[in-house]
PDB file of C-alpha atoms in Angstrom:
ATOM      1  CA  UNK A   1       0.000   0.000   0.000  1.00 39.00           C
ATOM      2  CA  UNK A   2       1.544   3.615  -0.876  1.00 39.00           C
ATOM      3  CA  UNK A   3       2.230   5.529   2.120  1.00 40.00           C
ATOM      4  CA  UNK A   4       0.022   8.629   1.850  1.00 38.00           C
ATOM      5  CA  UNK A   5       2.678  10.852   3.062  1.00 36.00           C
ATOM      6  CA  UNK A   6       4.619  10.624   0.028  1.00 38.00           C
ATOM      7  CA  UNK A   7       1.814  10.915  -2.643  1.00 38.00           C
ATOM      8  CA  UNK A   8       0.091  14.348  -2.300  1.00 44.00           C
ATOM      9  CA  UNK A   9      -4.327  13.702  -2.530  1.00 44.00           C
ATOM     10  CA  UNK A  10      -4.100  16.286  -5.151  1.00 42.00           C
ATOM     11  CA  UNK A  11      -1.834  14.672  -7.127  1.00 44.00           C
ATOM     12  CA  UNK A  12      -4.025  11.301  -7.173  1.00 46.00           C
ATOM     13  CA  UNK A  13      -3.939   9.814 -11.134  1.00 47.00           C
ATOM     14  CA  UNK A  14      -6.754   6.840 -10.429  1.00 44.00           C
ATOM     15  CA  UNK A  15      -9.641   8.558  -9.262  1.00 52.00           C
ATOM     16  CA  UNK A  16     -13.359   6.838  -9.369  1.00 50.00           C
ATOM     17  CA  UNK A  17     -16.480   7.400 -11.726  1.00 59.00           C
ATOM     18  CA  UNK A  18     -14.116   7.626 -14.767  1.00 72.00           C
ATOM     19  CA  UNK A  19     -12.734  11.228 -13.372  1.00 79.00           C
ATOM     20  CA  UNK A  20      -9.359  12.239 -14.426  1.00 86.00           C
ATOM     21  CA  UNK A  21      -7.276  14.904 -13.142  1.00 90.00           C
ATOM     22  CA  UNK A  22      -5.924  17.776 -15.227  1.00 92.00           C
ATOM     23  CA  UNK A  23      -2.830  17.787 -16.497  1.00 92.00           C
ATOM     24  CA  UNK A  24      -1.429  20.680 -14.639  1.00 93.00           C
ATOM     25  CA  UNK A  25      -2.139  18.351 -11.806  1.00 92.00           C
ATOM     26  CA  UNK A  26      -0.037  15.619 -12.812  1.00 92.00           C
ATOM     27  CA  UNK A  27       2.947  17.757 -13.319  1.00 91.00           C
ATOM     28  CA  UNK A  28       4.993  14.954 -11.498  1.00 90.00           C
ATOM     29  CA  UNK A  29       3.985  12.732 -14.337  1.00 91.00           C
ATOM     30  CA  UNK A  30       3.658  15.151 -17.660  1.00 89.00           C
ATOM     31  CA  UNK A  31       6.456  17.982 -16.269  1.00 90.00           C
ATOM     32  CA  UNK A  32       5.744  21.785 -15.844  1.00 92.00           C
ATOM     33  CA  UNK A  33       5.679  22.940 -19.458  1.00 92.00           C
ATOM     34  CA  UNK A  34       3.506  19.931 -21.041  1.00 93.00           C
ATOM     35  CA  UNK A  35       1.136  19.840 -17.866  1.00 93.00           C
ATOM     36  CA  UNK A  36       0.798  23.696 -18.130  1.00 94.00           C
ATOM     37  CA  UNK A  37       0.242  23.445 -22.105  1.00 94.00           C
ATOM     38  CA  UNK A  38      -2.146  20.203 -22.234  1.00 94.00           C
ATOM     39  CA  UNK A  39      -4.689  21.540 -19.455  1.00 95.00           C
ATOM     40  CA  UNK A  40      -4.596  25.093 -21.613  1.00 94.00           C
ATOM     41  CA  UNK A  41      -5.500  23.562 -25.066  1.00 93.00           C
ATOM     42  CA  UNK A  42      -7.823  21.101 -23.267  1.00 94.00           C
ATOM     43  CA  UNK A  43      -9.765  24.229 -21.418  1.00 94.00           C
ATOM     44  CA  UNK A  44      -9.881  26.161 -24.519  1.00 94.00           C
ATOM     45  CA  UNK A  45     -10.749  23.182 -27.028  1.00 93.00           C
ATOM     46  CA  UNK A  46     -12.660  20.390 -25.423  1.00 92.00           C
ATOM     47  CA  UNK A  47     -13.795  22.300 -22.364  1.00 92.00           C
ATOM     48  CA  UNK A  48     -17.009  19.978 -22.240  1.00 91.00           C
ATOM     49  CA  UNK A  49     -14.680  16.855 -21.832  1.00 91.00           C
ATOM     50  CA  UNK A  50     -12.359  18.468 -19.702  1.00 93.00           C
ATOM     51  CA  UNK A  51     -15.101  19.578 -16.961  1.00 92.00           C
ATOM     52  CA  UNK A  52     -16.732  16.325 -17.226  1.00 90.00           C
ATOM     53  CA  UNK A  53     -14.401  14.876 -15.872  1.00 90.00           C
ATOM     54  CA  UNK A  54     -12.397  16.540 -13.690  1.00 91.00           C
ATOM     55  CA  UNK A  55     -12.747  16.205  -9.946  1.00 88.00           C
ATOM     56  CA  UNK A  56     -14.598  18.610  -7.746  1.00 84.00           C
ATOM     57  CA  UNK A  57     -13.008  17.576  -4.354  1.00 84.00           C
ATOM     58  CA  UNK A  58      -9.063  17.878  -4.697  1.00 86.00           C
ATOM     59  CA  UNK A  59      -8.597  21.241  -3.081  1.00 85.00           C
ATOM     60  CA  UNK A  60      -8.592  24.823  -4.456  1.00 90.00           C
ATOM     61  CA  UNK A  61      -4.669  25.350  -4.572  1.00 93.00           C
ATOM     62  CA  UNK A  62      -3.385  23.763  -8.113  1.00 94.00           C
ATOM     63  CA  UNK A  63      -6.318  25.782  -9.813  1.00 95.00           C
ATOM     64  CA  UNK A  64      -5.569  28.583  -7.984  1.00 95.00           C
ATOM     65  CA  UNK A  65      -1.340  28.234  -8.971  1.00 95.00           C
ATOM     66  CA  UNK A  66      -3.038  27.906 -12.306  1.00 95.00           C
ATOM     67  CA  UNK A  67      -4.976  30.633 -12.655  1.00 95.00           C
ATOM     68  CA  UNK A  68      -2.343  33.090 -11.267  1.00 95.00           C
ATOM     69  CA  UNK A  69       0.375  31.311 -13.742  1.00 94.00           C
ATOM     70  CA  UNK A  70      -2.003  32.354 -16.387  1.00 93.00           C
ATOM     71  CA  UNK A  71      -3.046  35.905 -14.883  1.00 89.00           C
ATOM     72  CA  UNK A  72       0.612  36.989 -14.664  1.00 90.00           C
ATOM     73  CA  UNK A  73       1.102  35.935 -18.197  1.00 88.00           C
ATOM     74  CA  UNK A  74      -2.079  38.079 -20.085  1.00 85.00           C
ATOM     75  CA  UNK A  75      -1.047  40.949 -17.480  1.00 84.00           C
ATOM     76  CA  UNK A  76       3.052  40.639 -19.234  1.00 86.00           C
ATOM     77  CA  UNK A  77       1.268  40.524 -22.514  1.00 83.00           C
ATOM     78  CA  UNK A  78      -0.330  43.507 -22.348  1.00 81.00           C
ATOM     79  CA  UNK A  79       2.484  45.370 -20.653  1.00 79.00           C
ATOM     80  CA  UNK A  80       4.658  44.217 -23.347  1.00 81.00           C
ATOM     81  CA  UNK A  81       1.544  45.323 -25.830  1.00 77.00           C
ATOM     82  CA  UNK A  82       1.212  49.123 -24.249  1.00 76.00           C
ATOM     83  CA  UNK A  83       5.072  49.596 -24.486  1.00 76.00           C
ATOM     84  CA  UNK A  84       5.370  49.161 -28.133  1.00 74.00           C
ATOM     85  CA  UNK A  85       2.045  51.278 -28.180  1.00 70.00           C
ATOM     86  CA  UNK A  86       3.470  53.772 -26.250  1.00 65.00           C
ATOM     87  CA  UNK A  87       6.932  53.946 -27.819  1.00 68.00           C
ATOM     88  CA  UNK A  88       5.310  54.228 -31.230  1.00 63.00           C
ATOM     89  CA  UNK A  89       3.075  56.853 -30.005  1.00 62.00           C
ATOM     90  CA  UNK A  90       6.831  59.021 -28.435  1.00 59.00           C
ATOM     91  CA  UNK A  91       8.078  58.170 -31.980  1.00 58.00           C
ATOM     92  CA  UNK A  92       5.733  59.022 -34.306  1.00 59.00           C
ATOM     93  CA  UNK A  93       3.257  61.612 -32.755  1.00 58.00           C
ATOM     94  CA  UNK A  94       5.517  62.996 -29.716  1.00 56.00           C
ATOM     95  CA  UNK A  95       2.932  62.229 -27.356  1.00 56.00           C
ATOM     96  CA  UNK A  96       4.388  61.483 -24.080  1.00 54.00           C
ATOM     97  CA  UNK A  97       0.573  60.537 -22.568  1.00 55.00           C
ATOM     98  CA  UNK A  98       0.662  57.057 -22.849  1.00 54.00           C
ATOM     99  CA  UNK A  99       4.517  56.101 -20.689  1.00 54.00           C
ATOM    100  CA  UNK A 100       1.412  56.591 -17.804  1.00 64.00           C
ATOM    101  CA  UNK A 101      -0.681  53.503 -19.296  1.00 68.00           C
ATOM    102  CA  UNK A 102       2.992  51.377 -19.429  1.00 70.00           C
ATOM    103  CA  UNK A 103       3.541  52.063 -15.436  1.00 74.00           C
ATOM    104  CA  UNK A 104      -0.284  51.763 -15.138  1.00 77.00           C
ATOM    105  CA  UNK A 105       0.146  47.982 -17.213  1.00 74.00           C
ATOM    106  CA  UNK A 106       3.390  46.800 -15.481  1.00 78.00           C
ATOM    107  CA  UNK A 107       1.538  47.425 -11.967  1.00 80.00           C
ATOM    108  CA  UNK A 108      -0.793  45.483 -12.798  1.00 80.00           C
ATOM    109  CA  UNK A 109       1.493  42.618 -13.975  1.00 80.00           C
ATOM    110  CA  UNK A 110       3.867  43.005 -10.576  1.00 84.00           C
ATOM    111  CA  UNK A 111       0.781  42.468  -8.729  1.00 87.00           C
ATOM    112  CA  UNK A 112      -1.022  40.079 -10.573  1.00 83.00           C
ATOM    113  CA  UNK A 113      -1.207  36.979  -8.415  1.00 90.00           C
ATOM    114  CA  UNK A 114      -3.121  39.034  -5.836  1.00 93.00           C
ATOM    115  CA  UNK A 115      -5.389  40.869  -8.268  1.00 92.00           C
ATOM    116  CA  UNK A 116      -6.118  37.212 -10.015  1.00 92.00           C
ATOM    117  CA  UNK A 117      -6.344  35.526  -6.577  1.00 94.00           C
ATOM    118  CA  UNK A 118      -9.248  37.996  -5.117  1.00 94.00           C
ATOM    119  CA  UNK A 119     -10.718  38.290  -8.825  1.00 91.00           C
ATOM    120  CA  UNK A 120     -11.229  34.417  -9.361  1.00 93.00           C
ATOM    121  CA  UNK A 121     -12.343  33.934  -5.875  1.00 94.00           C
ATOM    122  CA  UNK A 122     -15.066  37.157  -6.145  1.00 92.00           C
ATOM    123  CA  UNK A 123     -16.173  35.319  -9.421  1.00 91.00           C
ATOM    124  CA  UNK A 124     -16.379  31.888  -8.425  1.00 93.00           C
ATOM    125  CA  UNK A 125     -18.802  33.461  -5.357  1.00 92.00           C
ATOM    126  CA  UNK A 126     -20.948  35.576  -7.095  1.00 92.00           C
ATOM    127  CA  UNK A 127     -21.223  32.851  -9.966  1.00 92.00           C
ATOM    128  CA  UNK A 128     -21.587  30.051  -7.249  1.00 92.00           C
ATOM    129  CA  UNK A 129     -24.395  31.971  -5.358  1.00 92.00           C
ATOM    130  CA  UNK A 130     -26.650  32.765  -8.339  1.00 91.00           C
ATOM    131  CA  UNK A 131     -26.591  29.386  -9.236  1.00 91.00           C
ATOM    132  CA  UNK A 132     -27.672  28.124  -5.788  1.00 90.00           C
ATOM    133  CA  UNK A 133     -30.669  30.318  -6.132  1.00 91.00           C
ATOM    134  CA  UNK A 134     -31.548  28.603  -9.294  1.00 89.00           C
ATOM    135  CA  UNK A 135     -30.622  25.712  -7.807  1.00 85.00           C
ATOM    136  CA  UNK A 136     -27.973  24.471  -9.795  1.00 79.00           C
ATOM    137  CA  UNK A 137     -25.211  23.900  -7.440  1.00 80.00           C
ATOM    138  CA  UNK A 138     -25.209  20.404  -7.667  1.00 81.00           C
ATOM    139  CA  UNK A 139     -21.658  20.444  -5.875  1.00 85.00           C
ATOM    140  CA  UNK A 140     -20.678  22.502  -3.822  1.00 86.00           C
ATOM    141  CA  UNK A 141     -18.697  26.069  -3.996  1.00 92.00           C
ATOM    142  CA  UNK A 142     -15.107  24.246  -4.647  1.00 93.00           C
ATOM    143  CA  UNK A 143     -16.365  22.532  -7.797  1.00 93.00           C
ATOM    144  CA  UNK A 144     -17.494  26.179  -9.496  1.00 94.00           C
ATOM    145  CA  UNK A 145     -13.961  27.476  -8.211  1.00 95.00           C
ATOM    146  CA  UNK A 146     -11.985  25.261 -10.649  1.00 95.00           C
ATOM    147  CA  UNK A 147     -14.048  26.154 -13.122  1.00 95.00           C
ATOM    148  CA  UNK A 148     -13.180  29.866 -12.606  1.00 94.00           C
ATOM    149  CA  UNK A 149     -10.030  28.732 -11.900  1.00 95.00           C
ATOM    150  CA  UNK A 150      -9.406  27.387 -14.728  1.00 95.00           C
ATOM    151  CA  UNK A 151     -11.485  29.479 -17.172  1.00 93.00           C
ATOM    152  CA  UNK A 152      -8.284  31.703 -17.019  1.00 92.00           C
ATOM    153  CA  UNK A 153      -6.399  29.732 -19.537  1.00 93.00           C
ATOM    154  CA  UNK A 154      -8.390  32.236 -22.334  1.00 91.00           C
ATOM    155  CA  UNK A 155      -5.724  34.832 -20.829  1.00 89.00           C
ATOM    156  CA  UNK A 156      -3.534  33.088 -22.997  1.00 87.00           C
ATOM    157  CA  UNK A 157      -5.740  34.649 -26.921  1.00 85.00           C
ATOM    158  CA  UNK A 158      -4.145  38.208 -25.058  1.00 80.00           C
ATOM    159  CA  UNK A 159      -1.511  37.518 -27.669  1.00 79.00           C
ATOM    160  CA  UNK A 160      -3.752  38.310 -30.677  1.00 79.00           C
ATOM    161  CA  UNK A 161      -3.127  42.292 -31.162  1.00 74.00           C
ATOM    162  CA  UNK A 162      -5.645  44.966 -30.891  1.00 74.00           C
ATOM    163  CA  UNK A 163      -8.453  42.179 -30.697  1.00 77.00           C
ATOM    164  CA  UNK A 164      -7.446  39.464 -28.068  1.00 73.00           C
ATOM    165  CA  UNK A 165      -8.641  41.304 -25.093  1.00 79.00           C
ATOM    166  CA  UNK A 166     -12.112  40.849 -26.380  1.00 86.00           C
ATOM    167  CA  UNK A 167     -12.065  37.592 -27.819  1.00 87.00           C
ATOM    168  CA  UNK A 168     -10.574  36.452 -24.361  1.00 85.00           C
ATOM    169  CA  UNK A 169     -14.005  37.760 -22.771  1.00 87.00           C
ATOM    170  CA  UNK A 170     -16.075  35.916 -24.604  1.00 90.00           C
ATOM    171  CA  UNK A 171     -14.360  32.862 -24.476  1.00 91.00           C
ATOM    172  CA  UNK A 172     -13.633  32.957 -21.069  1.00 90.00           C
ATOM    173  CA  UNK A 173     -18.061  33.382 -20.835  1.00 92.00           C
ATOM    174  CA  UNK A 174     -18.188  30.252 -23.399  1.00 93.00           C
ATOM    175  CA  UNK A 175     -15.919  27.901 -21.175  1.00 94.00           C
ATOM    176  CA  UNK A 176     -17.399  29.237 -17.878  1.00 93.00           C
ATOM    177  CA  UNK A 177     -20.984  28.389 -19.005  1.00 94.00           C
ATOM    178  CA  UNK A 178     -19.816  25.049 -20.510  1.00 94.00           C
ATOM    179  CA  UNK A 179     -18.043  24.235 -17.344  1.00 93.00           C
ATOM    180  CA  UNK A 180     -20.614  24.690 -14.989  1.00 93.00           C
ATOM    181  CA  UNK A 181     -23.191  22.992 -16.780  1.00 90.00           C
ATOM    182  CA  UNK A 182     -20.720  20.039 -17.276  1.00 91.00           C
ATOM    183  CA  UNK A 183     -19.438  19.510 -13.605  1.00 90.00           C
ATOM    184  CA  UNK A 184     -22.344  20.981 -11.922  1.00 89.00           C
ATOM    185  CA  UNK A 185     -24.512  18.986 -14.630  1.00 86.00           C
ATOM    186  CA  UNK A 186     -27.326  21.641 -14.363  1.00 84.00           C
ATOM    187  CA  UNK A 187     -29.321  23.022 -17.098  1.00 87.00           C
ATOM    188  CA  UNK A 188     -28.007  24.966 -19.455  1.00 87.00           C
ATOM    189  CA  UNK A 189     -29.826  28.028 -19.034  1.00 90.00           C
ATOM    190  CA  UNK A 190     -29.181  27.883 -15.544  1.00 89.00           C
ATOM    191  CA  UNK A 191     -25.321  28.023 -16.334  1.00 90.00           C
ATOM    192  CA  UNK A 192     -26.275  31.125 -18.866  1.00 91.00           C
ATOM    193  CA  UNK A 193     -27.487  32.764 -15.829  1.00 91.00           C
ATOM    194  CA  UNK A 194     -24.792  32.282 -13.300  1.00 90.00           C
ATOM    195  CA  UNK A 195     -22.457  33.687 -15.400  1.00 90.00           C
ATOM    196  CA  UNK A 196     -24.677  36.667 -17.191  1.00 90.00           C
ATOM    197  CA  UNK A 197     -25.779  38.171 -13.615  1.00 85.00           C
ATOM    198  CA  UNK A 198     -22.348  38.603 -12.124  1.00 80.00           C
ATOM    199  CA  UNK A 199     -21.081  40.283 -15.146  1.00 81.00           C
ATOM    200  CA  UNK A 200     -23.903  42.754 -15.584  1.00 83.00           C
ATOM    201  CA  UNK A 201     -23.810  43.472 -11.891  1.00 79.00           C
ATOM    202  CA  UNK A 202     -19.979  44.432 -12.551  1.00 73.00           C
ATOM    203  CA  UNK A 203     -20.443  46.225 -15.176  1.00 75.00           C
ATOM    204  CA  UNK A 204     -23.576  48.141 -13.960  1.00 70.00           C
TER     205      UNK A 204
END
């Protein structure tokens, strides 16, 4: 029998019901760079399969290292993006303005894995709570928390210019929806509306 001491619950391979963890969470098996670029293209490609099957009781911490791993890179990206915006602005126009945006960007970069860590745990509550009044928390809050969690591989599309920022929103929407209504198995309207209210409250 393997001592539990030396094989971490949340990095469990044989899990029952046909669940299977991540990749990300299986680094010890896949390595940081494949784990890290499997669970991405899984999230963002066959996030139906991927939430189907993933566990909803193996802590919040490897989604959470995930999501800030992916929240420090979109925040980089689009430091690196208003730089050359900036620097092409000094160049060609003489406008000074925008070297306030770059310190603006890079502050939000340095302190990214706070900002990401209070963001994804604000969303997973406010999605979590609107679905238990429409009673569709079929599990419970830590479930709905990887999906946020997780939801932040789209952070990743920041690398498409002038667009990405958008397309990452409404991906990010898609695979939220699709991952609550998969691990939750709810109905899909109810998923629609767990993620729809918490947005328009924001951005009323």
């Amino acid at each position: 029998m393997n001592d539990p001491t030396t094989s971490p619950p949340e990095f469990e391979e044989d899990l029952t019901e046909g669940l299977q963890l991540p990749a990300w969470e299986r680094r010890h098996r896949f390595g940081f760079l494949n784990g890290l670029y499997l669970t991405v293209k899984e999230v963002l490609l066959t996030p139906d399969r991927f939430f189907h099957r993933m566990p909803s009781h193996m802590g919040v911490l490897q989604p959470l290292l995930f999501a800030i791993l992916l929240g420090a890179v979109g925040t980089f990206i689009a430091w690196l993006y208003s730089l050359v915006s900036a620097s092409l602005q000094m160049a060609l126009l003489g406008d000074f303005s925008h070297g306030q945006s770059s310190f603006v960007s890079f502050m939000l970069f340095l302190f990214s894995p706070l900002l990401v860590t209070i963001g994804v745990f604000i969303q997973a509550g406010m999605t979590h709570a609107t679905l238990m009044l429409l009673g569709g928390n079929r599990l419970g809050f830590e479930a709905t928390f990887r999906v946020s969690a997780y939801s932040e591989a789209t952070t990743i599309v920041l690398l498409l210019p002038i667009c990405g920022s958008w397309v990452a929103l409404i991906w990010s929407m898609v695979i939220l929806i699709i991952g609550l209504y998969n691990i939750h198995e709810t109905q899909p309207w109810k998923a629609v509306v767990a993620v729809l209210v918490p947005l328009l409250l924001c951005f009323m």
